[in-house]
Amino acid sequence: MTAFSTDAATGFPGVFHKPVHSPDDGGAAAAGDLGALPEWDLTDLYDGPQSDAVKGDLKRAKDEAETFEKTRKGRLAGYLAPGGDIGQLVAAIREYEELQELLGRLMSYASLLYSGQTTDPARAKFYGDVQEKVTAASVHLLFFELELNRVDDAAVEAGFADAGLAHYRPWIEDIRKEKPYQLEDDIERLFHEKSVTGAGAWNRLFDETMAGLSFQTEAGELGLEATLNLLQDPDEAKRKDAAEALAQTFSENLRTFTLITNTLSKDKEISDRWRGFGDVADSRHLANRVEPEVVAALVDAVTGAYPKLSHRYYAMKARWLGMDRLAHWDRNAPLPNTDRRKVSWDEASKTVLDAYGGFSPKMAEIADTFFKRNWIDAPVRPGKAPGAFSHPTVPSAHPYVLLNYQGRTRDVMTLAHELGHGVHQVLAAPQGALMAPTPLTLAETASVFGEMLTFQAMLKKAETPQLRKIMLAQKVEDMINTVVRQIAFYVFERRLHEARREGELTSDEIGRIWLEVQGESLGPAVALKEGYETYWTYIPHFIHVPFYVYAYAFGDCLVNSLYAVYEEAETGFQEKYFDMLKAGGTKHHSELLAPFGLDASDPAFWQKGLGVISRMIDELEGME
């Protein structure tokens, strides 16, 4: 449903991205090596959490939502009946859109403020208070989409003859896909109100628990980001030490994470059962506006390609590192002779903007705005949300990007990834609060395309075969992490949720599922050592947005095919690409890809995308 809710993603609608694993640099202490790192300016949303504007908008949201319900509820069918006033329905939709914008602005601000320091009690309280008030206000809006969906199909179709209503046709047709799964108004209201104390509360517990964890390493007591970063240290002893520190702390908190996972899985099963979803992932497919058979074709293609992708690459990497097998802490180890020079923030910014500009000056101009207007928060800080995301906020404002920048090449690629999202969100914003949001599968297209542009620009500058080899290997590893690893995550979630339907799972049972799936995906060249059975605990996607993860593989394979079209196109590609991004959520993936001659429903489509990765591995094998 569109009515603003924060029960699934702690206020971050569709913005949770891959955790950033970079080498440890001691966090803020090393910031000087990287130059001045930007911190975002949230005053474009509100001046501060105690500002009169926040208080006023919270009151206005409550009052206007109550008024909207009193004046519009029970009247929608009449607006579309013979002799009815369609103009009143159009006016109601516009009022509803304005309320979504208002609620979205409040929740976006609270979410972003909280993400900057999740361990701060004052910010946590503010976030929780705003979430409760936004949820309470949005309860009065729940009726609107439910009631609109109960209007006869023929009456709705006839109403599209009106230009004002026709403008909202993509949104109306989109929400009507939810019709078979919607419940009675009172039950929807109960689900909505209890989301704050149900799934939303468990999401928040996960975030605050994870942010508060510390890991005892030989380098000292570190947070999650810095400890994960050590898994890419050139010193095997440091990688092993970090891996064992991760396992130790995860094990100490296993009961909490197991309870969170069991509770949220059961909560989802209850919702799915009441709504009539059969498969554990059907609700995600619906939200993504992608057919289950398309996802199944993607999963089958990737799992079938494990031997020629991840299995083959990790066996080759073991040889490069002089090992019979890689331990799990060696999987992301740097290759011998890898340049460990830290990339300054200015250099990273220039690299990405130049790559974007090589594709289109317009794309670089939009991305540059993020730097000039402080829409990016880059430093590592204790308590800051891990990983990276681009939050679209609301169309009347602009996106904000969060990074944990530590100066590695992969951090540059993460910057390119999130700015891809940011450009997409800026271009889609004119569609308005109801039609700008994009399904996750297509949202990842712009981000991965931004990565690909940056990688190809950097690869062209490789001055030696050794440097080209290292860059290709890093890209292959990133693609394996984006495609193979994310599909393995999806398979893990499926097995976990299916098993949970039979009863509560113990930590050992979840760990066994994790090890089975990871073993299948990584292959015989990777040894999963003791402690790795706990590593499922820190993946935020499993908690915030179940089954989100296949969107990464969808986007990566799609971009591989899309980039091949770009390389072969003589003219016009950029215009088609921007038209795709501007569409926001107004078109199905089949409509958006048709101008490029691509069809995601064709199983051969996925083989093309995977073939790009395979050919890169072929080239690397030729360099041995």
Short mmCIF file of N, CA, C and O in Angstrom, two decimals, residues 515-581:
data_model
loop_
_atom_site.label_atom_id
_atom_site.label_comp_id
_atom_site.label_asym_id
_atom_site.label_seq_id
_atom_site.Cartn_x
_atom_site.Cartn_y
_atom_site.Cartn_z
N LEU A 515 25.34 -22.31 6.20
CA LEU A 515 26.55 -23.00 5.73
C LEU A 515 26.26 -23.80 4.46
O LEU A 515 27.09 -23.84 3.54
N GLU A 516 25.11 -24.45 4.40
CA GLU A 516 24.76 -25.22 3.20
C GLU A 516 24.69 -24.33 1.98
O GLU A 516 25.27 -24.65 0.93
N VAL A 517 24.00 -23.22 2.10
CA VAL A 517 23.81 -22.32 0.95
C VAL A 517 25.12 -21.66 0.56
O VAL A 517 25.45 -21.56 -0.64
N GLN A 518 25.89 -21.21 1.54
CA GLN A 518 27.16 -20.56 1.24
C GLN A 518 28.14 -21.56 0.61
O GLN A 518 28.88 -21.21 -0.31
N GLY A 519 28.13 -22.78 1.11
CA GLY A 519 29.01 -23.80 0.53
C GLY A 519 28.67 -24.06 -0.93
O GLY A 519 29.56 -24.21 -1.77
N GLU A 520 27.37 -24.13 -1.24
CA GLU A 520 26.95 -24.34 -2.62
C GLU A 520 27.39 -23.20 -3.52
O GLU A 520 27.82 -23.43 -4.67
N SER A 521 27.29 -21.98 -3.04
CA SER A 521 27.57 -20.83 -3.90
C SER A 521 29.06 -20.54 -4.04
O SER A 521 29.53 -20.15 -5.11
N LEU A 522 29.82 -20.72 -2.96
CA LEU A 522 31.25 -20.39 -3.00
C LEU A 522 32.08 -21.50 -3.62
O LEU A 522 33.11 -21.24 -4.24
N GLY A 523 31.66 -22.75 -3.43
CA GLY A 523 32.35 -23.85 -4.09
C GLY A 523 33.45 -24.47 -3.26
O GLY A 523 33.78 -24.00 -2.16
N PRO A 524 34.08 -25.53 -3.78
CA PRO A 524 35.06 -26.31 -3.02
C PRO A 524 36.37 -25.58 -2.74
O PRO A 524 37.14 -26.02 -1.89
N ALA A 525 36.62 -24.47 -3.43
CA ALA A 525 37.89 -23.75 -3.20
C ALA A 525 37.84 -22.86 -1.98
O ALA A 525 38.85 -22.28 -1.60
N VAL A 526 36.68 -22.73 -1.34
CA VAL A 526 36.54 -21.89 -0.14
C VAL A 526 36.17 -22.76 1.05
O VAL A 526 35.15 -23.46 1.02
N ALA A 527 36.99 -22.74 2.07
CA ALA A 527 36.74 -23.50 3.30
C ALA A 527 36.03 -22.59 4.30
O ALA A 527 36.56 -21.53 4.67
N LEU A 528 34.85 -23.01 4.74
CA LEU A 528 34.08 -22.24 5.71
C LEU A 528 34.49 -22.71 7.10
O LEU A 528 34.05 -23.75 7.59
N LYS A 529 35.32 -21.92 7.73
CA LYS A 529 35.91 -22.30 9.00
C LYS A 529 34.93 -22.09 10.16
O LYS A 529 33.88 -21.46 10.01
N GLU A 530 35.32 -22.61 11.33
CA GLU A 530 34.49 -22.49 12.52
C GLU A 530 34.19 -21.02 12.81
O GLU A 530 35.07 -20.17 12.76
N GLY A 531 32.95 -20.73 13.09
CA GLY A 531 32.51 -19.37 13.38
C GLY A 531 31.73 -18.75 12.25
O GLY A 531 30.91 -17.85 12.47
N TYR A 532 31.98 -19.24 11.02
CA TYR A 532 31.29 -18.64 9.87
C TYR A 532 29.79 -18.90 9.91
O TYR A 532 29.02 -18.16 9.30
N GLU A 533 29.36 -19.91 10.67
CA GLU A 533 27.94 -20.22 10.75
C GLU A 533 27.13 -19.11 11.40
O GLU A 533 25.90 -19.09 11.33
N THR A 534 27.81 -18.11 11.99
CA THR A 534 27.11 -16.98 12.63
C THR A 534 27.00 -15.76 11.74
O THR A 534 26.36 -14.77 12.11
N TYR A 535 27.61 -15.79 10.56
CA TYR A 535 27.72 -14.57 9.76
C TYR A 535 26.41 -14.10 9.13
O TYR A 535 26.35 -12.99 8.59
N TRP A 536 25.38 -14.90 9.20
CA TRP A 536 24.07 -14.47 8.71
C TRP A 536 23.51 -13.34 9.56
O TRP A 536 22.63 -12.58 9.12
N THR A 537 24.02 -13.19 10.77
CA THR A 537 23.40 -12.28 11.73
C THR A 537 23.48 -10.81 11.34
O THR A 537 22.61 -10.02 11.72
N TYR A 538 24.53 -10.42 10.59
CA TYR A 538 24.75 -8.98 10.40
C TYR A 538 24.18 -8.43 9.09
O TYR A 538 24.31 -7.23 8.81
N ILE A 539 23.52 -9.27 8.28
CA ILE A 539 23.00 -8.81 7.00
C ILE A 539 21.69 -8.05 7.22
O ILE A 539 20.66 -8.65 7.55
N PRO A 540 21.66 -6.72 7.04
CA PRO A 540 20.46 -5.95 7.38
C PRO A 540 19.28 -6.22 6.46
O PRO A 540 18.13 -6.05 6.87
N HIS A 541 19.54 -6.64 5.23
CA HIS A 541 18.46 -6.88 4.28
C HIS A 541 17.50 -7.94 4.79
O HIS A 541 16.29 -7.86 4.56
N PHE A 542 18.02 -8.98 5.44
CA PHE A 542 17.18 -10.05 5.95
C PHE A 542 16.15 -9.51 6.95
O PHE A 542 15.06 -10.04 7.07
N ILE A 543 16.53 -8.46 7.66
CA ILE A 543 15.70 -7.89 8.71
C ILE A 543 14.75 -6.83 8.16
O ILE A 543 13.54 -6.86 8.39
N HIS A 544 15.31 -5.89 7.42
CA HIS A 544 14.54 -4.73 6.99
C HIS A 544 13.63 -4.99 5.80
O HIS A 544 12.50 -4.52 5.77
N VAL A 545 14.12 -5.69 4.82
CA VAL A 545 13.36 -5.88 3.58
C VAL A 545 13.55 -7.32 3.10
O VAL A 545 14.39 -7.58 2.23
N PRO A 546 12.82 -8.28 3.66
CA PRO A 546 13.00 -9.68 3.27
C PRO A 546 12.91 -9.87 1.76
O PRO A 546 12.04 -9.30 1.10
N PHE A 547 13.84 -10.64 1.24
CA PHE A 547 13.93 -10.99 -0.19
C PHE A 547 14.28 -9.82 -1.10
O PHE A 547 14.16 -9.90 -2.31
N TYR A 548 14.75 -8.73 -0.49
CA TYR A 548 15.26 -7.59 -1.26
C TYR A 548 16.41 -8.01 -2.18
O TYR A 548 16.55 -7.50 -3.30
N VAL A 549 17.23 -8.95 -1.71
CA VAL A 549 18.57 -9.14 -2.24
C VAL A 549 18.64 -9.51 -3.71
O VAL A 549 19.60 -9.19 -4.39
N TYR A 550 17.61 -10.20 -4.24
CA TYR A 550 17.71 -10.59 -5.65
C TYR A 550 17.68 -9.39 -6.58
O TYR A 550 18.06 -9.48 -7.75
N ALA A 551 17.24 -8.22 -6.04
CA ALA A 551 17.23 -7.01 -6.87
C ALA A 551 18.62 -6.64 -7.34
O ALA A 551 18.79 -6.07 -8.42
N TYR A 552 19.65 -6.93 -6.53
CA TYR A 552 21.02 -6.63 -6.93
C TYR A 552 21.43 -7.45 -8.15
O TYR A 552 22.01 -6.94 -9.10
N ALA A 553 21.14 -8.75 -8.09
CA ALA A 553 21.49 -9.61 -9.22
C ALA A 553 20.69 -9.22 -10.46
O ALA A 553 21.22 -9.21 -11.58
N PHE A 554 19.42 -8.89 -10.26
CA PHE A 554 18.57 -8.43 -11.35
C PHE A 554 19.21 -7.21 -12.02
O PHE A 554 19.39 -7.16 -13.24
N GLY A 555 19.59 -6.23 -11.18
CA GLY A 555 20.18 -5.00 -11.71
C GLY A 555 21.51 -5.22 -12.37
O GLY A 555 21.80 -4.63 -13.42
N ASP A 556 22.36 -6.07 -11.78
CA ASP A 556 23.69 -6.29 -12.34
C ASP A 556 23.61 -6.96 -13.70
O ASP A 556 24.27 -6.55 -14.66
N CYS A 557 22.82 -8.03 -13.79
CA CYS A 557 22.69 -8.73 -15.08
C CYS A 557 22.04 -7.84 -16.12
O CYS A 557 22.41 -7.85 -17.30
N LEU A 558 21.06 -7.06 -15.69
CA LEU A 558 20.39 -6.14 -16.61
C LEU A 558 21.40 -5.11 -17.14
O LEU A 558 21.44 -4.84 -18.35
N VAL A 559 22.21 -4.57 -16.24
CA VAL A 559 23.17 -3.54 -16.66
C VAL A 559 24.23 -4.11 -17.59
O VAL A 559 24.68 -3.44 -18.52
N ASN A 560 24.65 -5.35 -17.35
CA ASN A 560 25.61 -5.97 -18.26
C ASN A 560 25.07 -5.98 -19.69
O ASN A 560 25.79 -5.68 -20.65
N SER A 561 23.79 -6.32 -19.82
CA SER A 561 23.18 -6.33 -21.15
C SER A 561 22.98 -4.91 -21.66
O SER A 561 23.20 -4.61 -22.84
N LEU A 562 22.57 -4.02 -20.76
CA LEU A 562 22.32 -2.63 -21.14
C LEU A 562 23.61 -1.96 -21.59
O LEU A 562 23.62 -1.20 -22.57
N TYR A 563 24.70 -2.23 -20.90
CA TYR A 563 25.97 -1.60 -21.26
C TYR A 563 26.45 -2.10 -22.62
O TYR A 563 27.05 -1.33 -23.40
N ALA A 564 26.18 -3.35 -22.93
CA ALA A 564 26.55 -3.88 -24.25
C ALA A 564 25.78 -3.15 -25.35
O ALA A 564 26.35 -2.84 -26.41
N VAL A 565 24.52 -2.83 -25.09
CA VAL A 565 23.74 -2.05 -26.05
C VAL A 565 24.34 -0.66 -26.20
O VAL A 565 24.46 -0.12 -27.31
N TYR A 566 24.76 -0.07 -25.08
CA TYR A 566 25.37 1.27 -25.11
C TYR A 566 26.65 1.28 -25.94
O TYR A 566 26.87 2.19 -26.76
N GLU A 567 27.49 0.27 -25.77
CA GLU A 567 28.75 0.21 -26.51
C GLU A 567 28.51 0.08 -28.01
O GLU A 567 29.30 0.57 -28.82
N GLU A 568 27.40 -0.57 -28.38
CA GLU A 568 27.11 -0.80 -29.80
C GLU A 568 26.29 0.31 -30.42
O GLU A 568 26.21 0.44 -31.64
N ALA A 569 25.64 1.12 -29.57
CA ALA A 569 24.75 2.16 -30.08
C ALA A 569 25.56 3.31 -30.67
O ALA A 569 26.58 3.71 -30.13
N GLU A 570 25.10 3.82 -31.78
CA GLU A 570 25.76 4.96 -32.41
C GLU A 570 25.29 6.27 -31.80
O GLU A 570 26.08 7.11 -31.42
N THR A 571 23.99 6.46 -31.71
CA THR A 571 23.42 7.67 -31.10
C THR A 571 22.12 7.30 -30.40
O THR A 571 21.53 6.26 -30.66
N GLY A 572 21.69 8.20 -29.54
CA GLY A 572 20.36 8.07 -28.94
C GLY A 572 20.26 7.27 -27.66
O GLY A 572 19.21 7.28 -27.02
N PHE A 573 21.33 6.57 -27.28
CA PHE A 573 21.22 5.73 -26.10
C PHE A 573 20.98 6.57 -24.84
O PHE A 573 20.14 6.24 -24.01
N GLN A 574 21.72 7.66 -24.70
CA GLN A 574 21.61 8.48 -23.49
C GLN A 574 20.19 8.99 -23.31
O GLN A 574 19.66 9.00 -22.19
N GLU A 575 19.58 9.42 -24.40
CA GLU A 575 18.21 9.93 -24.30
C GLU A 575 17.24 8.84 -23.84
O GLU A 575 16.39 9.07 -22.97
N LYS A 576 17.39 7.64 -24.39
CA LYS A 576 16.54 6.52 -23.95
C LYS A 576 16.79 6.18 -22.49
O LYS A 576 15.86 5.87 -21.74
N TYR A 577 18.07 6.25 -22.08
CA TYR A 577 18.42 5.92 -20.70
C TYR A 577 17.77 6.91 -19.74
O TYR A 577 17.18 6.52 -18.72
N PHE A 578 17.85 8.20 -20.05
CA PHE A 578 17.25 9.21 -19.17
C PHE A 578 15.73 9.09 -19.16
O PHE A 578 15.10 9.30 -18.12
N ASP A 579 15.14 8.74 -20.29
CA ASP A 579 13.69 8.52 -20.32
C ASP A 579 13.30 7.37 -19.37
O ASP A 579 12.27 7.44 -18.69
N MET A 580 14.13 6.34 -19.33
CA MET A 580 13.87 5.21 -18.44
C MET A 580 13.91 5.66 -16.98
O MET A 580 13.05 5.30 -16.19
N LEU A 581 14.91 6.47 -16.62
CA LEU A 581 15.03 6.93 -15.24
C LEU A 581 13.92 7.91 -14.88
O LEU A 581 13.40 7.88 -13.76
#
